[in-house]
mmCIF file of C-alpha atoms and ligand atoms in Angstrom:
data_model
loop_
_atom_site.group_PDB
_atom_site.id
_atom_site.type_symbol
_atom_site.label_atom_id
_atom_site.label_comp_id
_atom_site.label_asym_id
_atom_site.label_seq_id
_atom_site.Cartn_x
_atom_site.Cartn_y
_atom_site.Cartn_z
ATOM 1 C CA MET A 18 -10.828 18.127 -21.830
ATOM 2 C CA LYS A 19 -8.606 21.123 -21.215
ATOM 3 C CA ASP A 20 -4.979 20.852 -22.285
ATOM 4 C CA PHE A 21 -2.739 22.396 -19.638
ATOM 5 C CA ARG A 22 0.471 22.174 -21.645
ATOM 6 C CA ALA A 23 0.995 25.935 -22.032
ATOM 7 C CA GLU A 24 0.397 26.577 -18.324
ATOM 8 C CA LYS A 25 2.893 23.869 -17.366
ATOM 9 C CA GLU A 26 5.501 25.232 -19.757
ATOM 10 C CA ARG A 27 5.080 28.707 -18.313
ATOM 11 C CA LEU A 28 5.787 27.382 -14.809
ATOM 12 C CA ILE A 29 8.829 25.409 -15.945
ATOM 13 C CA ASP A 30 10.206 28.494 -17.691
ATOM 14 C CA LYS A 31 9.877 30.368 -14.411
ATOM 15 C CA TYR A 32 11.644 27.608 -12.453
ATOM 16 C CA ARG A 33 14.507 27.437 -14.977
ATOM 17 C CA ARG A 34 15.045 31.185 -14.735
ATOM 18 C CA SER A 35 14.773 31.353 -10.945
ATOM 19 C CA GLY A 36 16.959 28.303 -10.304
ATOM 20 C CA TYR A 37 14.246 26.611 -8.185
ATOM 21 C CA ALA A 38 15.277 23.287 -9.651
ATOM 22 C CA LYS A 39 17.966 22.150 -12.023
ATOM 23 C CA ASP A 40 17.054 18.558 -12.690
ATOM 24 C CA GLU A 41 15.704 18.165 -16.246
ATOM 25 C CA LYS A 42 14.188 14.839 -15.168
ATOM 26 C CA ALA A 43 12.022 16.810 -12.721
ATOM 27 C CA PHE A 44 10.744 19.127 -15.490
ATOM 28 C CA LYS A 45 9.986 16.151 -17.714
ATOM 29 C CA ALA A 46 8.045 14.460 -14.899
ATOM 30 C CA PHE A 47 6.113 17.697 -14.282
ATOM 31 C CA MET A 48 5.113 17.850 -17.975
ATOM 32 C CA GLN A 49 4.092 14.199 -17.881
ATOM 33 C CA VAL A 50 1.942 13.937 -14.728
ATOM 34 C CA PRO A 51 -1.534 15.555 -14.870
ATOM 35 C CA ARG A 52 -1.792 17.549 -11.597
ATOM 36 C CA GLU A 53 -5.422 18.312 -12.515
ATOM 37 C CA LYS A 54 -6.266 14.653 -11.843
ATOM 38 C CA PHE A 55 -4.987 14.863 -8.245
ATOM 39 C CA ILE A 56 -7.186 17.699 -6.992
ATOM 40 C CA PRO A 57 -10.919 17.937 -6.341
ATOM 41 C CA GLU A 58 -12.704 18.422 -9.690
ATOM 42 C CA ARG A 59 -14.109 21.860 -8.905
ATOM 43 C CA LEU A 60 -10.524 23.165 -8.529
ATOM 44 C CA GLU A 61 -9.349 21.844 -11.890
ATOM 45 C CA SER A 62 -8.915 25.294 -13.438
ATOM 46 C CA SER A 63 -6.515 26.182 -10.570
ATOM 47 C CA ALA A 64 -4.324 23.131 -11.172
ATOM 48 C CA TYR A 65 -1.331 25.147 -12.381
ATOM 49 C CA LEU A 66 -1.518 28.168 -10.118
ATOM 50 C CA ASP A 67 1.690 28.032 -8.117
ATOM 51 C CA HIS A 68 0.238 27.538 -4.651
ATOM 52 C CA PRO A 69 -0.981 24.691 -2.412
ATOM 53 C CA LEU A 70 -4.598 23.523 -2.762
ATOM 54 C CA PRO A 71 -6.912 21.968 -0.146
ATOM 55 C CA LEU A 72 -7.546 18.219 -0.232
ATOM 56 C CA MET A 73 -11.307 17.949 0.265
ATOM 57 C CA SER A 74 -12.256 18.947 3.811
ATOM 58 C CA THR A 75 -9.433 17.057 5.510
ATOM 59 C CA GLY A 76 -7.394 20.170 6.373
ATOM 60 C CA GLN A 77 -4.525 18.684 4.337
ATOM 61 C CA THR A 78 -3.043 20.247 1.209
ATOM 62 C CA ILE A 79 -1.366 19.264 -2.035
ATOM 63 C CA SER A 80 1.914 21.210 -2.141
ATOM 64 C CA ALA A 81 2.490 24.046 -4.612
ATOM 65 C CA PRO A 82 3.994 22.932 -7.956
ATOM 66 C CA HIS A 83 7.356 24.603 -7.258
ATOM 67 C CA MET A 84 7.650 22.703 -3.955
ATOM 68 C CA THR A 85 6.912 19.346 -5.593
ATOM 69 C CA ILE A 86 9.619 20.036 -8.184
ATOM 70 C CA MET A 87 12.135 21.122 -5.545
ATOM 71 C CA ILE A 88 11.479 17.849 -3.714
ATOM 72 C CA LEU A 89 12.306 15.897 -6.885
ATOM 73 C CA ASP A 90 15.579 17.833 -7.090
ATOM 74 C CA TYR A 91 16.437 17.240 -3.422
ATOM 75 C CA LEU A 92 15.849 13.507 -3.799
ATOM 76 C CA GLU A 93 18.471 13.151 -6.600
ATOM 77 C CA LEU A 94 16.353 10.566 -8.374
ATOM 78 C CA LYS A 95 17.194 8.144 -11.149
ATOM 79 C CA PRO A 96 15.397 5.221 -12.790
ATOM 80 C CA GLY A 97 15.229 2.033 -10.743
ATOM 81 C CA LEU A 98 15.231 3.476 -7.201
ATOM 82 C CA LYS A 99 12.909 2.236 -4.463
ATOM 83 C CA ILE A 100 11.234 5.115 -2.637
ATOM 84 C CA LEU A 101 9.210 5.493 0.555
ATOM 85 C CA GLU A 102 6.956 8.542 0.900
ATOM 86 C CA ILE A 103 5.241 9.519 4.153
ATOM 87 C CA GLY A 104 2.036 11.469 3.456
ATOM 88 C CA ALA A 105 0.462 10.337 0.174
ATOM 89 C CA GLY A 106 -2.215 13.081 0.336
ATOM 90 C CA SER A 107 -3.450 13.336 -3.241
ATOM 91 C CA GLY A 108 -0.840 10.918 -4.618
ATOM 92 C CA TYR A 109 0.601 13.648 -6.879
ATOM 93 C CA GLN A 110 4.120 13.802 -5.427
ATOM 94 C CA ALA A 111 4.295 10.009 -5.529
ATOM 95 C CA ALA A 112 3.283 10.043 -9.219
ATOM 96 C CA LEU A 113 5.973 12.637 -10.031
ATOM 97 C CA ILE A 114 8.598 10.480 -8.312
ATOM 98 C CA ALA A 115 7.303 7.388 -10.109
ATOM 99 C CA ALA A 116 7.565 9.194 -13.453
ATOM 100 C CA ILE A 117 11.328 9.270 -12.854
ATOM 101 C CA VAL A 118 12.122 6.032 -11.000
ATOM 102 C CA ALA A 119 9.775 3.842 -13.048
ATOM 103 C CA ASP A 120 10.323 5.676 -16.370
ATOM 104 C CA ASN A 121 10.222 3.406 -19.447
ATOM 105 C CA ASP A 122 9.492 0.330 -17.368
ATOM 106 C CA ALA A 123 12.518 0.857 -15.098
ATOM 107 C CA PRO A 124 12.063 -1.385 -12.022
ATOM 108 C CA GLY A 125 11.725 1.548 -9.566
ATOM 109 C CA HIS A 126 8.710 1.784 -7.271
ATOM 110 C CA VAL A 127 7.130 4.219 -4.812
ATOM 111 C CA PHE A 128 5.526 3.068 -1.559
ATOM 112 C CA SER A 129 3.479 5.877 -0.036
ATOM 113 C CA ILE A 130 1.913 5.800 3.427
ATOM 114 C CA GLU A 131 -1.129 7.873 4.378
ATOM 115 C CA ILE A 132 -2.719 8.145 7.820
ATOM 116 C CA VAL A 133 -6.101 9.710 6.852
ATOM 117 C CA PRO A 134 -8.350 6.900 5.535
ATOM 118 C CA GLU A 135 -10.325 9.033 3.046
ATOM 119 C CA LEU A 136 -7.068 10.299 1.542
ATOM 120 C CA VAL A 137 -5.846 6.716 1.085
ATOM 121 C CA ASP A 138 -8.845 6.136 -1.219
ATOM 122 C CA PHE A 139 -8.473 9.554 -2.836
ATOM 123 C CA ALA A 140 -4.777 8.952 -3.638
ATOM 124 C CA ARG A 141 -5.418 5.440 -4.974
ATOM 125 C CA ASN A 142 -8.218 6.700 -7.255
ATOM 126 C CA ASN A 143 -6.174 9.610 -8.550
ATOM 127 C CA LEU A 144 -3.198 7.357 -9.305
ATOM 128 C CA LEU A 145 -5.502 5.013 -11.182
ATOM 129 C CA LYS A 146 -7.016 7.883 -13.251
ATOM 130 C CA ALA A 147 -3.548 9.195 -14.085
ATOM 131 C CA ASN A 148 -2.123 5.761 -14.948
ATOM 132 C CA TYR A 149 0.426 5.556 -12.121
ATOM 133 C CA SER A 150 -1.150 2.795 -10.058
ATOM 134 C CA GLN A 151 1.374 0.211 -11.298
ATOM 135 C CA ALA A 152 4.350 2.212 -10.072
ATOM 136 C CA VAL A 153 2.925 3.496 -6.774
ATOM 137 C CA THR A 154 1.533 1.478 -3.851
ATOM 138 C CA VAL A 155 -0.504 3.452 -1.295
ATOM 139 C CA ILE A 156 -0.452 1.998 2.210
ATOM 140 C CA LYS A 157 -2.814 2.995 5.016
ATOM 141 C CA GLY A 158 -1.117 3.617 8.351
ATOM 142 C CA ASP A 159 1.278 5.659 10.476
ATOM 143 C CA GLY A 160 4.215 6.519 8.240
ATOM 144 C CA THR A 161 6.482 7.441 11.161
ATOM 145 C CA LEU A 162 6.808 3.672 11.675
ATOM 146 C CA GLY A 163 7.850 3.205 8.038
ATOM 147 C CA TYR A 164 7.002 0.108 6.039
ATOM 148 C CA GLU A 165 9.327 -2.671 7.040
ATOM 149 C CA ASP A 166 8.097 -5.171 4.420
ATOM 150 C CA GLU A 167 9.844 -3.393 1.546
ATOM 151 C CA ALA A 168 12.896 -1.952 3.367
ATOM 152 C CA PRO A 169 15.592 -0.880 2.709
ATOM 153 C CA TYR A 170 14.699 2.188 0.635
ATOM 154 C CA ASP A 171 17.057 4.216 -1.563
ATOM 155 C CA ARG A 172 15.218 7.428 -0.690
ATOM 156 C CA ILE A 173 12.635 8.452 1.916
ATOM 157 C CA ILE A 174 10.578 11.645 1.627
ATOM 158 C CA ILE A 175 8.332 12.972 4.382
ATOM 159 C CA THR A 176 5.810 15.515 3.084
ATOM 160 C CA ALA A 177 4.685 16.700 6.538
ATOM 161 C CA ALA A 178 6.606 18.630 9.204
ATOM 162 C CA GLY A 179 7.985 16.994 12.333
ATOM 163 C CA PRO A 180 10.418 17.925 15.107
ATOM 164 C CA ILE A 181 12.636 14.833 14.755
ATOM 165 C CA VAL A 182 13.505 12.226 12.162
ATOM 166 C CA PRO A 183 11.382 9.186 13.037
ATOM 167 C CA PRO A 184 13.987 6.577 14.107
ATOM 168 C CA PRO A 185 12.335 3.628 12.257
ATOM 169 C CA LEU A 186 12.763 5.524 8.994
ATOM 170 C CA ILE A 187 16.526 5.914 9.383
ATOM 171 C CA LYS A 188 16.673 2.205 10.088
ATOM 172 C CA GLN A 189 14.756 1.422 6.892
ATOM 173 C CA LEU A 190 17.010 3.651 4.758
ATOM 174 C CA ARG A 191 19.722 1.981 2.662
ATOM 175 C CA ILE A 192 23.320 2.929 3.481
ATOM 176 C CA SER A 193 24.322 5.891 1.249
ATOM 177 C CA GLY A 194 20.608 6.606 0.734
ATOM 178 C CA THR A 195 18.972 9.910 1.756
ATOM 179 C CA LEU A 196 15.915 10.987 3.729
ATOM 180 C CA VAL A 197 14.398 14.413 3.035
ATOM 181 C CA MET A 198 11.933 16.089 5.418
ATOM 182 C CA PRO A 199 10.652 19.465 6.684
ATOM 183 C CA LEU A 200 12.311 19.504 10.096
ATOM 184 C CA GLY A 201 10.877 21.683 12.853
ATOM 185 C CA ARG A 202 7.700 22.509 14.700
ATOM 186 C CA PRO A 203 4.679 22.932 12.440
ATOM 187 C CA GLY A 204 3.116 26.382 12.559
ATOM 188 C CA LEU A 205 5.313 28.777 10.709
ATOM 189 C CA TRP A 206 8.447 27.681 8.894
ATOM 190 C CA GLN A 207 10.535 24.536 8.947
ATOM 191 C CA GLN A 208 13.877 23.673 7.393
ATOM 192 C CA MET A 209 13.764 21.226 4.518
ATOM 193 C CA THR A 210 16.585 18.912 5.558
ATOM 194 C CA ARG A 211 18.447 16.056 3.893
ATOM 195 C CA PHE A 212 20.008 13.228 5.922
ATOM 196 C CA ARG A 213 22.494 10.924 4.217
ATOM 197 C CA LYS A 214 23.006 7.571 5.939
ATOM 198 C CA ILE A 215 26.723 6.829 5.919
ATOM 199 C CA ASN A 216 26.681 3.687 8.075
ATOM 200 C CA GLU A 217 24.345 1.857 10.464
ATOM 201 C CA THR A 218 24.745 4.508 13.182
ATOM 202 C CA GLU A 219 25.617 7.795 11.470
ATOM 203 C CA THR A 220 23.909 10.288 9.173
ATOM 204 C CA VAL A 221 25.141 13.557 7.694
ATOM 205 C CA LYS A 222 22.653 16.435 7.894
ATOM 206 C CA GLU A 223 22.253 19.217 5.355
ATOM 207 C CA SER A 224 19.790 22.160 5.467
ATOM 208 C CA LEU A 225 18.200 22.918 2.102
ATOM 209 C CA SER A 226 15.532 25.657 2.349
ATOM 210 C CA SER A 227 12.770 27.197 4.454
ATOM 211 C CA VAL A 228 9.376 25.606 3.903
ATOM 212 C CA ALA A 229 5.882 25.443 5.450
ATOM 213 C CA PHE A 230 4.196 22.036 5.716
ATOM 214 C CA VAL A 231 1.218 20.528 7.551
ATOM 215 C CA PRO A 232 2.056 18.576 10.762
ATOM 216 C CA LEU A 233 3.435 15.045 10.741
ATOM 217 C CA ARG A 234 1.199 13.002 13.030
ATOM 218 C CA GLY A 235 1.718 9.516 14.449
ATOM 219 C CA LYS A 236 3.994 7.896 17.006
ATOM 220 C CA HIS A 237 7.148 9.850 16.115
ATOM 221 C CA GLY A 238 5.369 12.975 14.884
ATOM 222 C CA VAL A 239 4.047 16.021 16.763
HETATM 223 N N1 SAH B 829 2.477 14.464 -0.779
HETATM 224 C C1 SAH B 829 1.107 14.927 -0.791
HETATM 225 C C2 SAH B 829 0.852 16.128 0.093
HETATM 226 C C3 SAH B 829 1.125 15.864 1.494
HETATM 227 S S1 SAH B 829 0.177 16.751 2.695
HETATM 228 C C4 SAH B 829 0.625 15.221 -2.172
HETATM 229 O O1 SAH B 829 1.393 15.089 -3.142
HETATM 230 O O2 SAH B 829 -0.560 15.538 -2.323
HETATM 231 C C5 SAH B 829 0.721 15.799 4.074
HETATM 232 C C6 SAH B 829 0.040 14.459 4.189
HETATM 233 O O3 SAH B 829 0.681 13.737 5.233
HETATM 234 C C7 SAH B 829 -1.426 14.552 4.572
HETATM 235 O O4 SAH B 829 -2.196 13.829 3.655
HETATM 236 C C8 SAH B 829 -1.477 13.920 5.964
HETATM 237 O O5 SAH B 829 -2.682 13.241 6.223
HETATM 238 C C9 SAH B 829 -0.303 12.970 5.892
HETATM 239 N N2 SAH B 829 0.276 12.525 7.180
HETATM 240 C C10 SAH B 829 0.511 13.234 8.298
HETATM 241 N N3 SAH B 829 1.085 12.479 9.256
HETATM 242 C C11 SAH B 829 1.218 11.230 8.716
HETATM 243 C C12 SAH B 829 1.739 9.989 9.197
HETATM 244 N N4 SAH B 829 2.246 9.860 10.437
HETATM 245 N N5 SAH B 829 1.719 8.917 8.372
HETATM 246 C C13 SAH B 829 1.216 9.015 7.109
HETATM 247 N N6 SAH B 829 0.701 10.161 6.605
HETATM 248 C C14 SAH B 829 0.708 11.251 7.386
#
């Protein structure tokens, strides 16, 4: 099997120099998680090209490596946190997060919701192949409703673009926790935005960067 180490190191070098991400934990997670196991087999040789790749014929994509690393940075992760992801897709972003929050048997966990049934199976299989199925639970359903059973969450990440923050998600966020999402109409660009919950009724909003994501569907999506 091909060893992608050199290609990964080349990307990390680029990110360090460009300031894309500063969190060393994110670089370590990137080295650890095999992105090649989260894409259709015929695309394996493209695993470390820095652009998004299609997820089968679903019209969905796995984000470019630099975007997945920026998300880790934005989430300000540490071992032990409980995370909710909306949009499991391939399961790759969830595995990267798990590599940090559940590192060395830390009690952190990622719950990831996916609305497209064939991607639920795809993500679960990929996580199994890559050895992250203990630290990540993939749930089938509409992520804009959240996943009440495990709330509250320390961090929530939405990997699809929507015009508003789904209200159930703010409810399921722990006080002082953050929610990160591409905010805006899908189509061209959205603003990656971080909301910090300061009490039961207030959040503080911060714009992070311009991004382009696939649409967030569901009850509180587009
Ligand atoms: N994080 C993924 C990439 C996400 S692509 C990865 O690492 O591969 C966006 C995903 O969000 C798609 O799989 C899409 O089906 C899913 N999605 C869109 N709306 C959703 C919703 N309301 N609930 C759950 N998943 C949703």
